[in-house]
Coordinates of C-alpha atoms in Angstrom, one line a residue:
M1431 CA 11.0 8.6 27.8
N1432 CA 14.7 8.1 27.0
V1433 CA 16.1 5.9 24.3
L1434 CA 17.2 2.5 25.6
E1435 CA 21.0 2.2 25.7
W1436 CA 23.1 -0.9 25.6
D1437 CA 24.1 -0.8 29.2
Q1438 CA 20.5 -0.3 30.3
I1439 CA 19.3 -3.6 28.6
L1440 CA 18.5 -6.0 31.5
I1441 CA 18.2 -9.6 30.7
G1442 CA 14.8 -10.9 31.9
T1443 CA 13.0 -7.6 31.4
S1444 CA 9.6 -8.4 29.9
A1445 CA 6.3 -7.0 28.6
K1446 CA 2.9 -8.0 29.9
P1447 CA 1.5 -11.1 28.1
T1448 CA -0.7 -10.5 25.1
S1449 CA -3.5 -12.7 23.6
I1450 CA -4.3 -13.0 20.0
N1451 CA -7.2 -14.9 18.5
I1452 CA -6.3 -16.6 15.2
T1453 CA -9.0 -15.9 12.6
K1454 CA -9.6 -17.4 9.2
E1455 CA -9.0 -13.9 7.7
M1456 CA -5.6 -13.6 9.4
I1457 CA -4.5 -17.0 8.0
L1458 CA -5.6 -16.2 4.5
N1459 CA -3.9 -12.8 4.7
Y1460 CA -0.7 -14.4 5.8
N1461 CA -0.8 -16.9 3.0
E1462 CA -1.3 -14.1 0.5
S1463 CA 1.6 -12.1 2.0
I1464 CA 4.0 -15.0 1.4
E1465 CA 2.5 -15.7 -2.0
D1466 CA 1.1 -19.1 -1.1
N1467 CA -1.3 -19.3 -4.0
A1468 CA -2.4 -22.8 -3.2
A1469 CA -4.0 -21.9 0.1
T1470 CA -7.8 -21.6 0.2
G1471 CA -10.4 -21.0 2.9
K1472 CA -12.5 -24.1 2.1
G1473 CA -12.9 -27.1 4.3
D1474 CA -12.3 -27.6 8.0
S1475 CA -10.5 -25.2 10.3
L1476 CA -7.4 -23.8 8.7
H1477 CA -4.0 -24.5 10.3
A1478 CA -1.7 -21.5 10.8
P1479 CA 1.2 -21.6 8.3
A1480 CA 4.6 -22.3 9.7
G1481 CA 6.0 -18.7 9.6
M1482 CA 2.8 -17.1 11.0
F1483 CA 4.1 -17.3 14.6
F1484 CA 5.6 -13.8 14.0
I1485 CA 2.0 -12.6 13.8
Y1486 CA 0.1 -14.6 16.5
A1487 CA 3.1 -14.5 19.0
P1488 CA 4.9 -11.3 18.1
A1489 CA 8.3 -10.4 19.4
R1490 CA 7.1 -7.2 21.0
R1491 CA 10.4 -5.5 21.7
L1492 CA 8.8 -2.1 21.6
D1493 CA 6.4 -3.1 24.3
V1494 CA 9.2 -4.5 26.5
M1495 CA 11.0 -1.1 26.2
H1496 CA 7.9 1.1 26.6
E1497 CA 6.4 -0.8 29.6
N1498 CA 9.9 -0.3 31.3
G1499 CA 10.2 3.3 30.7
F1500 CA 12.2 3.6 27.4
I1501 CA 11.8 4.1 23.7
S1502 CA 13.6 2.2 20.9
P1503 CA 16.5 3.7 18.8
E1504 CA 14.1 3.8 15.9
E1505 CA 11.9 6.2 17.9
A1506 CA 14.6 8.7 18.8
E1507 CA 13.9 12.3 17.8
Q1508 CA 17.5 12.8 16.8
N1509 CA 20.0 10.3 15.4
S1510 CA 17.4 7.5 15.1
R1511 CA 18.6 4.2 13.7
S1512 CA 17.4 0.7 12.9
T1513 CA 17.9 -2.4 15.0
P1514 CA 17.5 -4.9 12.1
F1515 CA 16.6 -8.6 12.3
V1516 CA 19.6 -10.9 12.0
G1517 CA 18.1 -14.3 12.7
T1518 CA 15.7 -16.5 14.6
D1519 CA 15.9 -19.7 16.7
I1520 CA 12.6 -21.6 16.9
E1521 CA 11.3 -24.6 18.8
W1522 CA 7.8 -25.8 18.1
K1523 CA 6.2 -27.9 20.9
G1524 CA 4.2 -30.5 18.9
T1525 CA 0.8 -28.8 19.3
P1526 CA -1.1 -27.9 16.1
I1527 CA -1.9 -24.2 15.8
K1528 CA -5.1 -23.4 13.9
E1529 CA -8.0 -21.2 13.2
N1530 CA -9.9 -20.0 16.4
D1531 CA -7.0 -20.8 18.7
T1532 CA -6.1 -18.0 21.1
I1533 CA -2.4 -17.7 21.6
T1534 CA -1.0 -15.9 24.7
S1535 CA 2.6 -15.0 24.5
T1536 CA 5.2 -13.2 26.6
A1537 CA 8.2 -11.3 25.2
F1538 CA 11.3 -10.6 27.1
F1539 CA 15.0 -9.7 26.7
E1540 CA 16.6 -13.1 26.7
K1541 CA 20.3 -12.5 25.8
K1542 CA 22.7 -9.9 24.6
W1543 CA 26.3 -10.2 23.3
E1544 CA 29.1 -8.5 21.5
S1545 CA 31.0 -10.0 18.6
S1546 CA 34.7 -9.8 18.2
S1547 CA 34.3 -7.1 15.6
G1548 CA 32.4 -4.9 18.1
N1549 CA 28.9 -5.5 16.7
R1550 CA 26.2 -5.8 19.5
F1551 CA 23.2 -8.1 19.4
L1552 CA 20.0 -8.5 21.4
S1553 CA 17.7 -11.6 21.5
I1554 CA 14.0 -11.1 22.3
G1555 CA 12.6 -14.3 23.7
V1556 CA 9.0 -15.3 23.1
E1557 CA 7.1 -18.1 24.8
A1558 CA 3.6 -18.9 23.6
K1559 CA 0.7 -21.1 24.8
N1560 CA -2.8 -21.8 23.5
Q1561 CA -6.2 -21.4 25.2
N1562 CA -5.7 -24.8 26.8
N1563 CA -2.4 -23.6 28.4
E1564 CA -0.5 -26.0 26.1
P1565 CA 3.0 -24.7 25.0
V1566 CA 2.9 -24.2 21.2
I1567 CA 6.2 -22.4 20.4
N1568 CA 9.3 -20.8 21.9
Y1569 CA 11.6 -18.6 19.8
R1570 CA 14.3 -15.9 19.8
Y1571 CA 14.0 -12.9 17.6
N1572 CA 17.6 -11.7 17.2
V1573 CA 18.5 -8.1 16.2
M1574 CA 21.6 -6.1 15.5
W1575 CA 21.6 -3.5 18.3
E1576 CA 24.6 -1.5 17.0
F1577 CA 26.1 -1.6 13.5
S1578 CA 28.1 0.9 11.5
K1579 CA 26.5 2.5 8.5
G1580 CA 27.2 1.3 5.0
Q1581 CA 28.6 -2.1 5.8
K1582 CA 25.7 -3.8 4.1
S1583 CA 25.1 -1.3 1.3
R1584 CA 25.2 -2.6 -2.3
S1585 CA 26.6 -0.6 -5.1
P1586 CA 23.9 0.9 -7.3
G1587 CA 23.2 -1.2 -10.4
T1588 CA 25.0 -4.3 -9.0
A1589 CA 21.9 -6.3 -9.1
Q1590 CA 21.5 -5.7 -12.9
T1591 CA 25.0 -7.0 -13.7
I1592 CA 23.9 -10.6 -13.6
S1593 CA 20.9 -12.2 -15.3
A1594 CA 17.8 -12.1 -13.2
N1595 CA 16.7 -15.5 -14.5
I1596 CA 17.4 -18.3 -12.1
G1597 CA 16.1 -21.7 -13.1
T1598 CA 14.3 -23.7 -10.4
E1599 CA 15.9 -27.2 -10.4
T1600 CA 13.7 -30.2 -11.0
N1601 CA 14.8 -33.4 -9.4
N1602 CA 13.5 -36.8 -8.5
F1603 CA 13.1 -36.0 -4.7
D1604 CA 10.9 -38.7 -3.1
I1605 CA 10.0 -38.1 0.5
N1606 CA 9.3 -41.8 0.9
N1607 CA 12.7 -42.8 -0.2
I1608 CA 14.9 -40.0 1.2
S1609 CA 18.7 -40.1 1.3
E1610 CA 21.5 -37.9 2.7
G1611 CA 22.4 -35.4 0.1
D1612 CA 19.0 -35.2 -1.5
I1613 CA 17.9 -31.8 -2.8
I1614 CA 14.3 -30.7 -2.1
P1615 CA 12.3 -28.8 -4.7
Q1616 CA 13.1 -25.1 -4.8
L1617 CA 11.0 -22.1 -4.2
Q1618 CA 11.7 -18.7 -6.0
R1619 CA 10.5 -15.2 -5.1
A1620 CA 10.9 -12.0 -7.1
I1621 CA 11.2 -9.2 -4.6
S1622 CA 9.6 -5.8 -5.2
Q1623 CA 8.7 -2.9 -2.9
E1624 CA 5.2 -4.1 -3.3
T1625 CA 6.2 -7.6 -2.1
I1626 CA 7.8 -5.9 1.0
N1627 CA 4.8 -3.6 1.7
K1628 CA 2.3 -6.4 1.2
Y1629 CA 3.6 -8.4 4.1
H1630 CA 3.3 -5.6 6.5
E1631 CA -0.2 -4.4 5.1
L1632 CA -1.8 -7.8 5.0
N1633 CA -0.6 -8.8 8.5
N1634 CA -1.5 -5.5 10.1
W1635 CA -4.5 -7.0 12.0
S1636 CA -4.6 -4.1 14.4
N1637 CA -4.8 -1.5 11.7
K1638 CA -2.1 0.6 13.2
E1639 CA 0.4 2.8 11.4
P1640 CA 3.7 1.0 10.5
S1641 CA 5.7 0.3 13.6
P1642 CA 8.9 2.2 14.0
T1643 CA 10.7 -1.1 13.6
A1644 CA 9.1 -1.6 10.2
L1645 CA 10.3 1.7 8.8
L1646 CA 13.5 0.1 7.5
H1647 CA 11.3 -1.9 5.1
V1648 CA 8.5 0.4 4.1
D1649 CA 9.9 4.0 4.5
E1650 CA 12.5 4.8 1.9
A1651 CA 13.6 8.0 3.5
F1652 CA 14.2 6.4 6.9
A1653 CA 15.8 3.3 5.2
E1654 CA 18.4 5.5 3.2
A1655 CA 19.9 6.7 6.5
T1656 CA 20.3 3.2 7.9
V1657 CA 23.1 0.6 7.7
F1658 CA 21.5 -0.8 4.6
S1659 CA 21.2 2.5 2.6
G1660 CA 17.7 1.5 1.3
T1661 CA 14.6 -0.6 2.0
T1662 CA 15.0 -4.3 2.5
L1663 CA 12.8 -7.4 2.8
S1664 CA 12.0 -8.0 6.4
G1665 CA 13.5 -11.0 8.2
P1666 CA 10.1 -12.5 9.1
T1667 CA 9.1 -12.4 5.5
A1668 CA 12.2 -14.2 4.4
V1669 CA 11.8 -16.8 7.2
G1670 CA 8.2 -17.2 6.1
F1671 CA 9.3 -18.1 2.6
M1672 CA 11.9 -20.5 3.9
L1673 CA 9.4 -22.2 6.2
H1674 CA 6.8 -22.3 3.4
L1675 CA 9.3 -24.4 1.4
V1676 CA 9.9 -26.8 4.3
E1677 CA 6.2 -27.1 5.2
K1678 CA 5.2 -27.7 1.6
T1679 CA 7.8 -30.4 1.3
F1680 CA 7.5 -32.2 4.6
G1681 CA 4.0 -31.3 6.0
K1682 CA 2.5 -29.5 9.0
N1683 CA 3.1 -32.3 11.4
A1684 CA 6.8 -32.2 10.7
I1685 CA 6.9 -28.4 11.2
I1686 CA 5.2 -28.5 14.6
N1687 CA 7.8 -31.0 15.9
S1688 CA 10.8 -29.3 14.5
T1689 CA 13.5 -26.8 15.4
F1690 CA 14.6 -24.1 13.0
N1691 CA 17.7 -21.9 13.4
E1692 CA 18.2 -19.1 10.8
R1693 CA 20.7 -16.4 10.2
A1694 CA 20.2 -13.4 7.8
L1695 CA 23.5 -12.9 6.0
E1696 CA 22.8 -10.4 3.2
P1697 CA 20.0 -7.8 2.8
V1698 CA 17.3 -8.6 0.2
R1699 CA 16.3 -5.6 -1.8
P1700 CA 13.6 -4.6 -4.3
G1701 CA 14.6 -6.0 -7.6
D1702 CA 16.3 -9.2 -6.2
I1703 CA 15.2 -12.6 -7.2
I1704 CA 15.7 -15.1 -4.3
T1705 CA 15.8 -18.9 -4.8
Y1706 CA 15.1 -20.9 -1.6
S1707 CA 16.6 -24.4 -1.7
G1708 CA 17.2 -27.2 0.8
K1709 CA 19.5 -30.2 1.2
V1710 CA 19.3 -33.2 3.4
L1711 CA 22.5 -33.3 5.6
A1712 CA 21.8 -36.3 7.8
I1713 CA 19.2 -38.9 8.6
N1714 CA 19.1 -40.0 12.3
N1715 CA 17.2 -43.2 13.3
T1716 CA 16.1 -43.9 16.8
E1717 CA 13.8 -46.4 18.4
K1718 CA 11.0 -43.8 18.5
E1719 CA 11.4 -42.0 15.2
K1720 CA 13.4 -41.0 12.2
R1721 CA 14.6 -37.4 12.1
L1722 CA 16.5 -35.5 9.5
D1723 CA 18.9 -32.6 9.5
L1724 CA 18.1 -30.2 6.7
E1725 CA 20.0 -27.1 5.4
V1726 CA 17.8 -24.4 3.8
R1727 CA 19.2 -21.3 2.1
G1728 CA 18.2 -18.3 0.2
T1729 CA 20.4 -17.3 -2.8
N1730 CA 20.1 -14.1 -4.8
Q1731 CA 20.7 -13.5 -8.5
L1732 CA 24.3 -12.6 -7.7
G1733 CA 24.9 -16.0 -6.2
Q1734 CA 25.1 -14.5 -2.6
T1735 CA 23.6 -16.4 0.2
T1736 CA 21.0 -14.2 1.8
S1737 CA 19.9 -16.4 4.6
L1738 CA 20.9 -19.8 5.9
A1739 CA 18.9 -22.2 8.2
S1740 CA 19.5 -25.5 9.9
V1741 CA 16.3 -27.5 10.4
N1742 CA 15.8 -30.7 12.4
L1743 CA 12.5 -32.4 11.8
P1744 CA 10.8 -35.8 11.9
L1745 CA 10.0 -38.0 8.9

């Protein structure tokens, strides 16, 4: 098969639907992969964590390509390159997602565009329903289709020039007395290659070799030749950390009735320490409910914003 080229990307092209049964082991593995140490397997049926949609309703861009007669740029025999994650747009549909649910999802090419600087982007859309045919989530998985090498490299040793100790703020945040400008409790993650690998290993429920699209994160030789000049934390892992912060603060019901729009701004590398924080931007009251607009960001030890998300959720 030939490598899919930009001009050959047809919006609406899709892969066959796939169905995944959510098991307790999958949920516990996912929790471990995002370092949620509070999660246990005790009690009633477990609810799927907020960021787990990447696992039970995957953005199967390789399947979209393969089923339509193409391979990805990562799979090219010569001049292979990565098409890295640059963001996601998520809309939950209000239905709880839990252990023993079977999620059927369809992945398709939803949108492609070119920036003023000439960078090219592709959105893979995913629509998912449960075994009762109830919609549970729609989202876009956005990738950089073409990007010049070296634009996102970091000079060797840069990460060591600033203290790796970032304090986590403590404040008097009260969810029952919330105001605009409030800062929610922070979440901090120390990133290592083990952290990066663990996400892929624990969530590899099909026991396959790493996907070509995962090589940027787990294969140092491949990653060295990419735009990032080294391995990086995957976008879904970072989104998982951000959503864990939101879910821990506001609860599962808020998550499944929310929207979440995130952009990856700087690569996260082994050795980085990322602090995830959130700020209440606005509170909107209607006759039916109270909703808030929340900004969530990841910040590395250099003070760089690595990811930024806008969230709208009910209180």
